[in-house]
Amino acid sequence: NPGTDVVVINDVVQLGSKTTAELDSVINTAGSVVYCTDGDGGDACLAVGKGETDTAGDYIWYRVALGARVSAT
């Protein structure tokens, strides 16, 4: 919505997926998000970029672990 800085999405968002090895070659900017298939000790998680690099110049990705499964009760 112009003027509100809000994007409304009424459908499911399908994130692209990468392995941790593939993330090494992905340039991230602050706010980048990807579904990482093995980034939580071999389990899937979300990976979020803050646009930071380490001392070797590699981009740093932060892990957002998937919690308990969705439940209506």
CSV table of C-alpha atoms in Angstrom, one decimal:
chain,number,residue,atom,x,y,z
A,1,ASN,CA,0.0,0.0,0.0
A,2,PRO,CA,1.6,3.2,-1.1
A,3,GLY,CA,2.3,5.5,1.8
A,4,THR,CA,2.0,2.8,4.5
A,5,ASP,CA,5.1,0.8,3.9
A,6,VAL,CA,3.0,-2.4,4.3
A,7,VAL,CA,2.7,-5.2,1.9
A,8,VAL,CA,-0.3,-7.4,2.3
A,9,ILE,CA,-0.1,-11.0,0.9
A,10,ASN,CA,-3.2,-13.1,1.0
A,11,ASP,CA,-1.6,-16.2,-0.3
A,12,VAL,CA,1.1,-18.6,0.9
A,13,VAL,CA,4.7,-17.4,0.3
A,14,GLN,CA,7.0,-20.0,-1.1
A,15,LEU,CA,10.6,-19.3,0.0
A,16,GLY,CA,13.5,-20.5,-2.1
A,17,SER,CA,15.6,-23.2,-0.4
A,18,LYS,CA,19.3,-23.6,0.0
A,19,THR,CA,21.7,-25.9,1.9
A,20,THR,CA,24.3,-24.4,4.2
A,21,ALA,CA,26.9,-25.1,1.5
A,22,GLU,CA,24.9,-23.2,-1.1
A,23,LEU,CA,24.5,-20.3,1.3
A,24,ASP,CA,28.2,-19.7,1.2
A,25,SER,CA,27.9,-18.4,-2.3
A,26,VAL,CA,24.7,-16.3,-1.8
A,27,ILE,CA,25.2,-12.6,-1.3
A,28,ASN,CA,22.8,-11.4,1.4
A,29,THR,CA,21.7,-7.9,2.2
A,30,ALA,CA,20.0,-6.9,5.4
A,31,GLY,CA,16.6,-8.6,5.5
A,32,SER,CA,17.4,-11.5,3.2
A,33,VAL,CA,15.5,-14.6,4.2
A,34,VAL,CA,15.8,-18.1,2.8
A,35,TYR,CA,14.6,-21.6,3.8
A,36,CYS,CA,17.7,-23.5,4.7
A,37,THR,CA,17.3,-27.3,4.5
A,38,ASP,CA,20.1,-28.2,6.9
A,39,GLY,CA,21.1,-25.1,8.8
A,40,ASP,CA,20.0,-26.1,12.3
A,41,GLY,CA,22.4,-29.0,13.0
A,42,GLY,CA,21.1,-30.9,9.9
A,43,ASP,CA,17.5,-29.8,10.4
A,44,ALA,CA,15.6,-27.2,8.4
A,45,CYS,CA,15.4,-23.6,9.6
A,46,LEU,CA,15.1,-20.1,8.3
A,47,ALA,CA,18.3,-18.2,7.5
A,48,VAL,CA,18.3,-14.4,7.8
A,49,GLY,CA,20.9,-12.1,6.5
A,50,LYS,CA,22.0,-8.8,8.1
A,51,GLY,CA,24.4,-7.9,5.3
A,52,GLU,CA,27.4,-8.7,7.5
A,53,THR,CA,30.6,-10.5,6.5
A,54,ASP,CA,33.1,-12.3,8.6
A,55,THR,CA,36.9,-11.6,8.5
A,56,ALA,CA,37.3,-13.8,5.4
A,57,GLY,CA,34.7,-11.8,3.6
A,58,ASP,CA,32.0,-14.5,3.6
A,59,TYR,CA,28.4,-13.5,4.3
A,60,ILE,CA,27.0,-14.4,7.7
A,61,TRP,CA,23.6,-16.0,7.9
A,62,TYR,CA,21.6,-16.2,11.2
A,63,ARG,CA,19.5,-19.2,12.1
A,64,VAL,CA,15.9,-18.9,13.1
A,65,ALA,CA,15.0,-22.4,14.3
A,66,LEU,CA,11.6,-23.8,13.5
A,67,GLY,CA,9.7,-24.4,16.7
A,68,ALA,CA,6.8,-26.7,17.6
A,69,ARG,CA,4.5,-27.6,14.8
A,70,VAL,CA,1.3,-25.6,14.2
A,71,SER,CA,-1.7,-26.7,16.2
A,72,ALA,CA,-5.2,-25.4,16.7
A,73,THR,CA,-5.3,-26.7,20.2
